[in-house]
Amino acid sequence: MAFPWSCWTDWVHSPDKKITMPVMSPGADADKNENSPLFWLEDLDYTYPDGTRALEGVTLQINQGDRIALVGSNGSGKSTLVRHLNGLLAVQKGVLTFKGKPLRQDHLRALRFSVGMLFQDPDDQLFCSTLYEDVAFGPMNKGIPRKQVDDLVREHLTAVGLDHLRHKPAHHLSYGQKKRAAFAAVLAMAPEVLILDEPSANLDPCQEKVFLDLLRKYQGTLIVIDHDLLFLWDICTRAIVLDHGSIHHNYLIKDLVSQPQALRSHGLDFSFRFTCCGNHPNTRHVHHHHHPDTHAHEHARHQKKTVTKKTAPPLLELQHYSFTHPDGTPGIRDINLAIHDHETIALIGENGAGKSTLASCLLGINRGRGYFLYRGRELDFRQRGRLWREVGMVFQHCADQLFCPSCWEEVAFGPQQLGLCDDEVADRVAAALAKVRLNGFEERVPLNMSDGERKRLAIAAAMAMGPNLLILDEPTAGLDPANEELLMDILEEMRIARLLITHDLFFINRLSRRAVVIHEGQIIRDYLTADFLADDHLETVSGLDYTYKNACTDHIFQLQNTRSVG
């Protein structure tokens, strides 16, 4: 579908029309009173139609140039709050002003030109037939001439590393690439206020750094929702903590992260990441060179013995397997991978490397070329279609696989398709919900639950099928520390094979025995997790450069220790 440039021709190219771009600097379009807040919220309440109370008595001042980290546990009201700031949700009760003016329907157009927002799910804001059109859509609606729009699109797609994909449709991209494309579309509007909802989720380390570099340069007002305090530490100066829809504290961010007790009280304690590897920051560089863990090395030697003694045929195996997308783009090439019963494998690689494509081939969804074996027996494509009984998967955005009106029906759906009797279905549902700590949630509506709860519900729905292999695509993305720890506990209790697609070193180190690294559609490493953690060459081979996280982790770790000693 061609982009409808002609819609704006009559007035966009008017010779007497002067185009003025918003300037990304504090005070760019300030109210006459320069000391007035940019946003003022007083006693703001919000309740969703199903009766869920999302905000309660929120009073908050946001000034021009503020760089705010908006933090809190899953379901604390963060996304609801920022949806008020950009006019997506109307005020039900309380006061909300922007530049001293109450937000009314007739003010929303100006507000949305001034306030840019990156949603948690990029699919919510990518809707055109190519990336070029997605990024151009906003500037064209502002009346910017086409030549200037062309320059803006190229500039911002280049900034996020996607200009070579400008003519690709968004649905052909990886999840991380979609997030970068959506970010480019927001930046192209040159907003005075930039709001980002979980920007670091699903990004590889190098792409996180791309985001960080762009956000450091941004001179407007910045509001970021994220659970990765290492990410927030580098770009924000102020931290606002929400808990059950209310603001509990308003800190300098260095004061929040330096106090483990404060983090624990808000459900934000991420110190378990420091203790994954011998009570020290868990990065590959630090772990290998500075803080050797004798127990970890013994465990690795045991793993190696276990792996070399395997004699039974693999649960699933791909031999010389390749897949090409319908548009001709290579997905995976010459893959050789064996997955054995009960083992846990981390599948690692940069955004767009082919991780999700490989997972879809293992599920039997995508048909490639090569050998596909199940327990030593080759399966044709028709036979692979029955693997949904044996292989379960939790998607990156788990809401994509939740479609029933209640949790009980969601978990029961799969077993019912197996033709099981009602009693067997009920037993499986009860057992699966108990495994993921969702007892008592049977009648809850999945789409009204927090991200952490929905993630666990998706796991329960997969486990109720009785699979021998569970594939989880970016399972920790968007989870607060408490939900992340709970998820790790749940996965550790499983007695089936698990394939974890993730960039999270801490998650990899705690759960996986084996690490498989994929780069540009090919497996370039397949070794023990301990060897992966010690492999410094990966930073240049496949973009898995954790340098900035090493630095932030070291800084915060030392800050907490200094504070506790003081």
Coordinates of C-alpha atoms in Angstrom, one line a residue:
M1 CA 0.0 0.0 0.0
A2 CA 1.4 3.4 -1.0
F3 CA 1.8 6.0 1.6
P4 CA -1.0 8.6 1.2
W5 CA 1.2 11.7 0.7
S6 CA -1.6 13.4 -1.3
C7 CA -3.8 13.7 1.8
W8 CA -1.7 16.7 3.0
T9 CA -0.5 18.1 -0.4
D10 CA -2.8 21.1 -0.4
W11 CA -1.6 22.5 2.9
V12 CA 1.7 20.9 3.6
H13 CA 3.3 22.5 0.5
S14 CA 1.6 25.8 0.8
P15 CA 4.4 28.4 0.0
D16 CA 3.3 30.8 2.7
K17 CA 3.1 28.2 5.5
K18 CA 6.1 28.4 7.8
I19 CA 6.9 25.1 9.6
T20 CA 8.3 25.4 13.1
M21 CA 9.7 22.2 14.8
P22 CA 9.5 21.9 18.5
V23 CA 12.8 22.5 20.2
M24 CA 13.9 19.8 22.6
S25 CA 15.1 21.9 25.4
P26 CA 13.7 22.9 28.8
G27 CA 11.5 25.9 28.6
A28 CA 11.0 25.6 24.8
D29 CA 7.4 26.6 24.9
A30 CA 7.0 27.5 28.5
D31 CA 4.0 29.2 30.1
K32 CA 4.4 32.9 30.8
N33 CA 5.3 32.0 34.3
E34 CA 8.7 30.2 33.8
N35 CA 8.6 28.8 37.4
S36 CA 5.3 27.0 36.8
P37 CA 5.5 23.2 36.6
L38 CA 5.2 21.5 33.2
F39 CA 2.7 19.0 34.7
W40 CA 0.7 19.4 37.9
L41 CA -1.3 16.5 39.2
E42 CA -3.4 16.8 42.4
D43 CA -5.5 14.0 44.0
L44 CA -5.7 12.2 40.7
D45 CA -7.8 9.0 40.9
Y46 CA -8.6 6.5 38.1
T47 CA -10.7 3.3 38.1
Y48 CA -11.0 1.0 35.1
P49 CA -14.4 -0.1 33.9
D50 CA -14.0 -3.5 35.5
G51 CA -13.7 -1.8 38.9
T52 CA -9.9 -2.1 39.2
R53 CA -8.5 1.0 41.1
A54 CA -5.4 2.0 39.3
L55 CA -4.6 5.4 40.7
E56 CA -5.5 6.9 44.1
G57 CA -4.8 10.4 45.3
V58 CA -1.7 11.0 43.1
T59 CA -0.2 14.4 43.7
L60 CA 2.9 15.2 41.6
Q61 CA 4.8 18.1 40.1
I62 CA 6.9 17.5 37.0
N63 CA 9.2 20.4 35.9
Q64 CA 10.7 21.2 32.6
G65 CA 13.9 19.4 32.1
D66 CA 13.2 16.7 34.8
R67 CA 14.6 13.3 34.1
I68 CA 12.4 11.0 36.0
A69 CA 12.5 7.2 36.6
L70 CA 8.9 6.0 37.4
V71 CA 9.3 2.8 39.3
G72 CA 7.2 0.3 41.2
S73 CA 6.0 -3.3 41.1
N74 CA 4.0 -4.8 38.2
G75 CA 0.4 -3.4 38.5
S76 CA 1.3 -0.4 40.6
G77 CA -0.2 2.1 38.2
K78 CA 2.8 3.4 36.3
S79 CA 1.4 2.9 32.8
T80 CA -2.0 4.3 33.8
L81 CA -0.3 7.4 35.2
V82 CA 1.7 8.2 32.0
R83 CA -1.4 7.6 29.8
H84 CA -2.9 10.5 31.6
L85 CA 0.2 12.6 30.8
N86 CA -0.2 12.2 27.1
G87 CA -4.0 12.4 27.1
L88 CA -4.8 8.8 26.3
L89 CA -6.8 8.5 29.5
A90 CA -9.2 11.3 30.6
V91 CA -9.2 12.6 34.2
Q92 CA -12.0 11.0 36.2
K93 CA -11.3 12.7 39.5
G94 CA -8.7 15.3 40.5
V95 CA -6.6 17.9 38.7
L96 CA -4.1 17.5 35.8
T97 CA -2.6 20.6 34.1
F98 CA 0.0 20.9 31.3
K99 CA 1.8 24.2 31.2
G100 CA -0.7 25.6 33.6
K101 CA -3.8 24.7 31.6
P102 CA -6.2 21.9 32.5
L103 CA -6.2 19.0 30.0
R104 CA -9.4 19.2 28.0
Q105 CA -10.5 17.6 24.7
D106 CA -9.7 20.8 22.7
H107 CA -6.1 20.8 24.1
L108 CA -5.2 17.2 23.3
R109 CA -3.9 17.9 19.7
A110 CA -1.3 20.3 21.0
L111 CA -0.5 18.0 23.9
R112 CA 0.2 15.0 21.6
F113 CA 2.5 17.1 19.4
S114 CA 4.4 18.0 22.6
V115 CA 4.4 14.7 24.4
G116 CA 5.9 11.6 22.7
M117 CA 5.4 8.1 24.1
L118 CA 7.0 4.8 23.4
F119 CA 4.6 2.1 24.4
Q120 CA 5.6 -1.1 26.2
D121 CA 4.5 -3.2 23.1
P122 CA 5.8 -1.6 19.9
D123 CA 3.1 -3.3 17.9
D124 CA 0.6 -0.9 19.4
Q125 CA 2.1 2.0 17.4
L126 CA 3.5 0.5 14.2
F127 CA 0.7 0.2 11.7
C128 CA 2.0 1.3 8.2
S129 CA 3.2 -1.0 5.4
T130 CA 6.9 -0.1 5.8
L131 CA 9.2 1.4 8.5
Y132 CA 9.7 4.5 6.4
E133 CA 6.0 5.2 6.5
D134 CA 5.7 4.5 10.2
V135 CA 8.4 7.0 11.0
A136 CA 7.1 9.5 8.4
F137 CA 3.5 9.4 9.6
G138 CA 3.8 11.7 12.5
P139 CA 5.9 14.5 10.9
M140 CA 3.6 14.4 7.8
N141 CA 0.6 15.0 10.2
K142 CA 2.4 18.0 11.6
G143 CA 2.6 19.5 8.1
I144 CA 6.3 19.2 7.5
P145 CA 7.4 19.2 3.8
R146 CA 8.1 15.9 2.3
K147 CA 11.8 16.6 1.7
Q148 CA 12.3 17.5 5.3
V149 CA 10.3 14.4 6.3
D150 CA 12.7 12.2 4.2
D151 CA 15.6 13.7 6.0
L152 CA 14.0 13.1 9.4
V153 CA 13.2 9.5 8.6
R154 CA 16.7 8.7 7.4
E155 CA 18.2 10.5 10.4
H156 CA 16.2 8.7 13.0
L157 CA 16.2 5.2 11.4
T158 CA 20.0 5.6 11.1
A159 CA 20.2 6.6 14.8
V160 CA 18.5 3.3 15.9
G161 CA 20.4 1.2 13.3
L162 CA 17.5 0.4 11.0
D163 CA 17.9 2.6 7.9
H164 CA 18.8 -0.5 5.9
L165 CA 15.4 -1.9 6.7
R166 CA 13.4 1.3 5.9
H167 CA 11.4 -0.5 3.2
K168 CA 10.6 -3.6 5.3
P169 CA 7.2 -4.0 7.0
A170 CA 7.3 -3.9 10.8
H171 CA 5.8 -7.4 11.1
H172 CA 8.9 -8.9 9.4
L173 CA 11.2 -7.6 12.2
S174 CA 12.2 -9.0 15.5
Y175 CA 10.5 -7.7 18.6
G176 CA 13.6 -5.7 19.6
Q177 CA 13.9 -4.2 16.1
K178 CA 10.2 -3.2 16.3
K179 CA 10.9 -1.4 19.6
R180 CA 13.8 0.6 17.9
A181 CA 11.5 1.4 15.0
A182 CA 8.8 2.7 17.3
F183 CA 11.4 4.8 19.1
A184 CA 12.6 6.3 15.8
A185 CA 9.0 7.3 15.0
V186 CA 8.6 9.0 18.4
L187 CA 11.9 10.9 18.1
A188 CA 11.0 12.1 14.6
M189 CA 8.3 14.2 16.2
A190 CA 10.9 16.1 18.2
P191 CA 8.7 16.0 21.4
E192 CA 9.3 18.4 24.3
V193 CA 8.4 15.5 26.7
L194 CA 9.5 12.0 26.1
I195 CA 7.7 9.1 27.9
L196 CA 9.1 5.5 27.6
D197 CA 7.3 2.5 29.0
E198 CA 9.8 -0.4 29.5
P199 CA 12.2 0.7 26.8
S200 CA 15.0 -1.8 27.8
A201 CA 12.7 -4.9 27.7
N202 CA 13.6 -7.3 24.9
L203 CA 16.7 -5.4 23.8
D204 CA 20.2 -6.9 23.4
P205 CA 23.0 -5.1 25.3
C206 CA 24.2 -3.1 22.3
Q207 CA 20.7 -1.9 21.5
E208 CA 20.2 -0.9 25.1
K209 CA 23.3 1.2 24.7
V210 CA 21.8 2.8 21.5
F211 CA 18.8 3.8 23.5
L212 CA 21.0 5.1 26.3
D213 CA 23.1 7.2 24.0
L214 CA 20.1 8.8 22.4
L215 CA 18.4 9.4 25.8
R216 CA 21.6 11.1 27.1
K217 CA 21.5 13.5 24.2
Y218 CA 17.8 14.3 24.6
Q219 CA 17.4 17.7 26.3
G220 CA 13.7 17.8 27.0
T221 CA 11.7 16.4 29.9
L222 CA 12.2 12.6 30.2
I223 CA 9.9 10.1 32.0
V224 CA 11.0 6.5 31.9
I225 CA 9.2 3.4 33.3
D226 CA 11.5 0.5 33.7
H227 CA 12.4 -2.2 36.1
D228 CA 16.1 -2.3 35.1
L229 CA 17.6 0.1 37.6
L230 CA 21.0 -0.3 35.9
F231 CA 19.4 1.2 32.8
L232 CA 17.7 4.0 34.7
W233 CA 20.8 4.8 36.7
D234 CA 22.5 6.2 33.7
I235 CA 19.8 8.5 32.3
C236 CA 17.6 9.7 35.2
T237 CA 18.3 11.9 38.2
R238 CA 14.9 11.5 40.0
A239 CA 13.0 8.4 41.0
I240 CA 9.3 8.4 41.8
V241 CA 8.0 5.2 43.4
L242 CA 4.4 4.1 42.9
D243 CA 2.8 1.4 45.1
H244 CA -0.9 0.3 44.6
G245 CA -1.7 3.4 42.6
S246 CA -0.2 5.9 45.1
I247 CA 3.1 7.8 45.2
H248 CA 5.0 6.5 48.1
H249 CA 8.4 8.3 47.7
N250 CA 10.1 10.9 45.5
Y251 CA 13.9 10.3 45.6
L252 CA 17.0 11.3 43.9
I253 CA 17.8 8.1 42.0
K254 CA 21.2 7.6 43.6
D255 CA 19.5 7.7 47.0
L256 CA 17.0 5.0 46.0
V257 CA 19.5 2.5 44.5
S258 CA 22.0 3.0 47.3
Q259 CA 19.6 1.9 49.9
P260 CA 18.8 -1.9 49.7
Q261 CA 16.2 -1.5 52.5
A262 CA 14.3 1.1 50.6
L263 CA 14.4 -1.1 47.5
R264 CA 13.1 -4.0 49.4
S265 CA 10.3 -2.0 50.9
H266 CA 9.1 -1.1 47.4
G267 CA 9.5 -4.6 45.9
L268 CA 12.5 -3.3 43.8
D269 CA 15.3 -5.1 45.5
F270 CA 17.6 -6.4 42.7
S271 CA 20.5 -7.4 45.0
F272 CA 19.8 -11.1 44.1
R273 CA 21.6 -10.2 40.9
F274 CA 24.7 -9.4 42.9
T275 CA 24.6 -12.8 44.7
C276 CA 24.1 -15.0 41.6
C277 CA 27.8 -15.4 41.5
G278 CA 29.6 -15.5 44.8
N279 CA 28.1 -12.3 46.3
H280 CA 29.5 -10.1 43.6
P281 CA 28.2 -8.3 40.5
N282 CA 27.3 -10.9 38.1
T283 CA 28.8 -9.9 34.8
R284 CA 30.9 -12.1 32.5
H285 CA 34.0 -10.0 33.0
V286 CA 33.8 -9.7 36.8
H287 CA 32.7 -13.2 37.3
H288 CA 35.5 -14.8 35.3
H289 CA 38.4 -12.6 36.2
H290 CA 37.9 -11.1 39.6
H291 CA 35.6 -13.3 41.7
P292 CA 36.1 -17.0 40.9
D293 CA 33.5 -19.2 42.5
T294 CA 34.8 -22.6 43.4
H295 CA 31.3 -24.1 43.7
A296 CA 30.4 -22.8 40.2
H297 CA 33.5 -24.4 38.7
E298 CA 32.8 -27.7 40.3
H299 CA 29.2 -27.4 39.1
A300 CA 30.5 -26.7 35.5
R301 CA 32.8 -29.8 35.6
H302 CA 29.8 -31.9 36.7
Q303 CA 27.8 -30.4 33.8
K304 CA 30.5 -31.4 31.4
K305 CA 30.6 -34.9 32.6
T306 CA 26.8 -35.1 32.4
V307 CA 26.7 -33.8 28.8
T308 CA 29.4 -36.1 27.5
K309 CA 27.7 -39.2 29.0
K310 CA 24.3 -38.7 27.2
T311 CA 23.5 -41.8 25.2
A312 CA 19.7 -41.5 24.7
P313 CA 18.6 -39.8 21.4
P314 CA 17.8 -36.1 21.9
L315 CA 14.3 -35.0 22.6
L316 CA 14.4 -32.7 19.6
E317 CA 17.2 -32.3 17.0
L318 CA 17.7 -30.1 13.9
Q319 CA 20.4 -31.1 11.5
H320 CA 21.7 -28.7 8.7
Y321 CA 18.4 -26.9 9.1
S322 CA 17.6 -23.6 7.3
F323 CA 14.6 -21.3 7.0
T324 CA 14.0 -18.3 4.7
H325 CA 11.2 -15.8 5.3
P326 CA 8.6 -15.4 2.6
D327 CA 10.2 -12.1 1.5
G328 CA 13.4 -13.8 0.8
T329 CA 15.2 -12.7 4.0
P330 CA 17.3 -15.5 5.5
G331 CA 16.0 -16.6 9.0
I332 CA 18.3 -19.3 10.1
R333 CA 21.1 -21.1 8.2
D334 CA 22.6 -24.6 8.6
I335 CA 21.5 -25.1 12.2
N336 CA 22.7 -28.1 14.1
L337 CA 21.1 -28.3 17.5
A338 CA 20.1 -31.1 19.9
I339 CA 17.9 -30.6 22.9
H340 CA 17.9 -33.5 25.5
D341 CA 15.4 -34.3 28.2
H342 CA 15.5 -32.3 31.3
E343 CA 18.3 -29.9 30.2
T344 CA 18.1 -26.1 30.3
I345 CA 19.6 -24.2 27.4
A346 CA 20.0 -20.4 27.1
L347 CA 19.6 -19.2 23.5
I348 CA 21.5 -15.9 23.2
G349 CA 22.0 -13.4 20.4
E350 CA 21.5 -9.9 19.3
N351 CA 18.1 -8.6 18.2
G352 CA 17.3 -10.0 14.7
A353 CA 19.8 -12.9 15.1
G354 CA 17.2 -15.5 14.4
K355 CA 16.3 -16.7 18.0
S356 CA 12.5 -16.5 17.7
T357 CA 12.7 -17.9 14.1
L358 CA 14.6 -20.9 15.4
A359 CA 12.0 -21.3 18.2
S360 CA 9.2 -21.3 15.7
C361 CA 10.9 -24.0 13.7
L362 CA 11.3 -26.1 16.8
L363 CA 7.6 -25.8 17.4
G364 CA 6.8 -26.9 13.9
I365 CA 5.3 -23.6 12.9
N366 CA 7.8 -22.7 10.2
R367 CA 8.8 -25.1 7.5
G368 CA 12.5 -25.1 6.6
R369 CA 15.0 -27.3 4.8
G370 CA 17.0 -30.0 6.6
Y371 CA 16.4 -32.8 9.0
F372 CA 14.0 -32.5 11.9
L373 CA 14.1 -35.4 14.4
Y374 CA 12.0 -36.2 17.5
R375 CA 13.5 -38.8 19.8
G376 CA 15.8 -40.0 17.0
R377 CA 13.0 -40.3 14.4
E378 CA 12.8 -37.9 11.5
L379 CA 9.4 -36.1 11.1
D380 CA 8.0 -34.6 8.0
F381 CA 6.3 -31.2 8.2
R382 CA 2.8 -32.7 8.6
Q383 CA 4.0 -34.8 11.5
R384 CA 5.6 -31.8 13.1
G385 CA 2.2 -30.1 13.4
R386 CA 1.4 -32.5 16.2
L387 CA 4.4 -31.3 18.3
W388 CA 2.1 -28.8 20.1
R389 CA 1.4 -31.8 22.4
E390 CA 5.1 -32.1 23.3
V391 CA 6.5 -28.5 23.0
G392 CA 5.0 -25.5 24.8
M393 CA 6.0 -21.9 24.3
V394 CA 5.6 -18.6 26.1
F395 CA 5.7 -15.7 23.7
Q396 CA 7.7 -12.4 24.3
H397 CA 4.4 -10.6 24.6
C398 CA 2.3 -13.1 26.4
A399 CA -0.9 -11.2 25.9
D400 CA -0.7 -12.5 22.3
Q401 CA -1.6 -16.0 23.5
L402 CA -4.2 -15.1 26.2
F403 CA -7.7 -14.9 24.7
C404 CA -10.1 -16.5 27.1
P405 CA -12.4 -14.6 29.5
S406 CA -11.0 -16.2 32.7
C407 CA -7.8 -17.8 34.0
W408 CA -9.5 -21.2 34.4
E409 CA -10.7 -21.2 30.8
E410 CA -7.3 -20.1 29.6
V411 CA -5.5 -23.0 31.2
A412 CA -8.2 -25.5 30.4
F413 CA -8.3 -24.6 26.7
G414 CA -5.3 -26.7 25.7
P415 CA -6.2 -29.9 27.7
Q416 CA -9.8 -29.7 26.3
Q417 CA -8.4 -29.8 22.8
L418 CA -6.7 -33.1 23.7
G419 CA -10.1 -34.6 24.3
L420 CA -9.5 -35.2 28.1
C421 CA -12.5 -35.8 30.4
D422 CA -13.7 -33.0 32.6
D423 CA -12.1 -34.3 35.7
E424 CA -8.7 -34.7 34.1
V425 CA -9.0 -31.1 32.7
A426 CA -9.9 -29.8 36.1
D427 CA -7.0 -31.6 37.8
R428 CA -4.5 -30.2 35.2
V429 CA -5.8 -26.7 35.6
A430 CA -5.6 -26.8 39.4
A431 CA -2.0 -28.3 39.2
A432 CA -0.8 -25.8 36.6
L433 CA -2.2 -22.8 38.5
A434 CA -0.7 -24.0 41.7
K435 CA 2.8 -24.4 40.1
V436 CA 2.8 -20.8 39.0
R437 CA 1.4 -19.5 42.4
L438 CA -2.0 -18.4 40.9
N439 CA -4.3 -20.4 43.2
G440 CA -7.4 -18.4 43.6
F441 CA -7.1 -16.6 40.3
E442 CA -9.5 -19.0 38.5
E443 CA -12.2 -16.3 37.8
R444 CA -9.8 -13.4 37.1
V445 CA -9.8 -11.8 33.7
P446 CA -6.3 -12.3 32.2
L447 CA -6.2 -8.9 30.4
N448 CA -6.9 -7.1 33.7
M449 CA -3.9 -8.8 35.4
S450 CA -0.4 -7.4 35.9
D451 CA 2.4 -8.4 33.5
G452 CA 4.0 -10.7 36.0
E453 CA 0.7 -12.5 36.6
R454 CA 0.0 -12.8 32.9
K455 CA 3.4 -14.2 32.3
R456 CA 2.8 -16.9 34.9
L457 CA -0.6 -17.6 33.5
A458 CA 0.9 -18.2 30.0
I459 CA 3.3 -20.7 31.6
A460 CA 0.5 -22.4 33.4
A461 CA -1.5 -22.8 30.1
A462 CA 1.6 -24.3 28.4
M463 CA 2.4 -26.6 31.3
A464 CA -1.2 -27.9 31.5
M465 CA -0.6 -29.6 28.1
G466 CA 2.1 -31.8 29.8
P467 CA 5.0 -30.8 27.4
N468 CA 8.5 -32.3 27.5
L469 CA 10.0 -29.0 26.3
L470 CA 9.1 -25.5 27.3
I471 CA 10.4 -22.5 25.2
L472 CA 10.3 -19.1 26.9
D473 CA 11.0 -16.0 24.7
E474 CA 12.4 -13.2 26.8
P475 CA 10.7 -14.4 30.0
T476 CA 12.0 -11.7 32.3
A477 CA 11.2 -8.7 30.1
G478 CA 9.0 -6.2 31.9
L479 CA 9.0 -8.0 35.2
D480 CA 9.8 -6.3 38.5
P481 CA 12.5 -7.9 40.7
A482 CA 10.0 -9.7 42.9
N483 CA 8.2 -11.3 39.9
E484 CA 11.5 -12.1 38.3
E485 CA 12.7 -14.0 41.4
L486 CA 9.4 -15.8 41.6
L487 CA 9.6 -16.8 37.9
M488 CA 13.1 -18.2 38.5
D489 CA 11.9 -20.2 41.4
I490 CA 9.0 -21.6 39.3
L491 CA 11.3 -22.5 36.4
E492 CA 13.8 -24.2 38.7
E493 CA 11.1 -26.5 40.0
M494 CA 10.3 -27.8 36.5
R495 CA 11.5 -31.3 35.6
I496 CA 11.3 -30.9 31.8
A497 CA 13.6 -29.5 29.2
R498 CA 13.7 -25.7 28.9
L499 CA 14.9 -23.4 26.2
L500 CA 15.3 -19.8 27.4
I501 CA 15.6 -17.0 24.8
T502 CA 17.1 -14.1 26.8
H503 CA 19.8 -11.4 27.0
D504 CA 19.7 -11.5 30.8
L505 CA 23.0 -12.7 32.1
F506 CA 21.7 -13.2 35.6
F507 CA 18.8 -15.3 34.4
I508 CA 21.2 -17.3 32.2
N509 CA 23.7 -17.9 35.0
R510 CA 21.1 -19.1 37.5
L511 CA 19.0 -21.4 35.4
S512 CA 20.9 -22.7 32.3
R513 CA 23.6 -25.4 32.1
R514 CA 24.3 -24.8 28.4
A515 CA 24.5 -21.6 26.3
V516 CA 23.9 -21.5 22.5
V517 CA 24.9 -18.3 20.8
I518 CA 23.3 -17.4 17.5
H519 CA 24.5 -14.7 15.2
E520 CA 23.1 -13.7 11.8
G521 CA 21.0 -16.9 11.7
Q522 CA 23.9 -19.3 12.5
I523 CA 24.9 -20.9 15.7
I524 CA 28.5 -19.7 16.5
R525 CA 28.9 -21.1 20.0
D526 CA 27.4 -24.1 21.8
Y527 CA 29.1 -24.7 25.2
L528 CA 28.7 -24.7 29.0
T529 CA 27.2 -21.6 30.6
A530 CA 30.4 -21.2 32.6
D531 CA 32.4 -21.0 29.4
F532 CA 29.9 -18.4 28.0
L533 CA 30.3 -16.2 31.1
A534 CA 34.1 -16.4 30.5
D535 CA 34.0 -15.7 26.8
D536 CA 35.2 -12.1 26.2
H537 CA 35.3 -12.5 22.4
L538 CA 31.5 -12.4 22.1
E539 CA 31.5 -8.6 22.6
T540 CA 32.9 -8.2 19.0
V541 CA 31.5 -11.4 17.4
S542 CA 27.8 -10.9 18.1
G543 CA 27.3 -7.6 19.8
L544 CA 26.8 -9.0 23.3
D545 CA 28.7 -6.1 24.9
Y546 CA 27.8 -5.7 28.6
T547 CA 30.4 -3.0 29.3
Y548 CA 28.0 -0.3 30.4
K549 CA 26.1 -2.7 32.6
N550 CA 29.4 -3.8 34.1
A551 CA 30.2 -0.2 35.0
C552 CA 26.7 0.6 36.4
T553 CA 26.7 -2.6 38.4
D554 CA 30.1 -2.0 39.9
H555 CA 29.1 1.6 40.7
I556 CA 25.9 0.7 42.4
F557 CA 27.4 -2.3 44.2
Q558 CA 30.2 -0.1 45.7
L559 CA 27.7 2.7 46.5
Q560 CA 25.5 0.2 48.5
N561 CA 28.5 -1.2 50.3
T562 CA 29.9 2.3 51.1
R563 CA 26.5 3.3 52.5
S564 CA 26.1 0.2 54.6
V565 CA 29.6 0.6 56.1
G566 CA 29.0 4.3 56.7

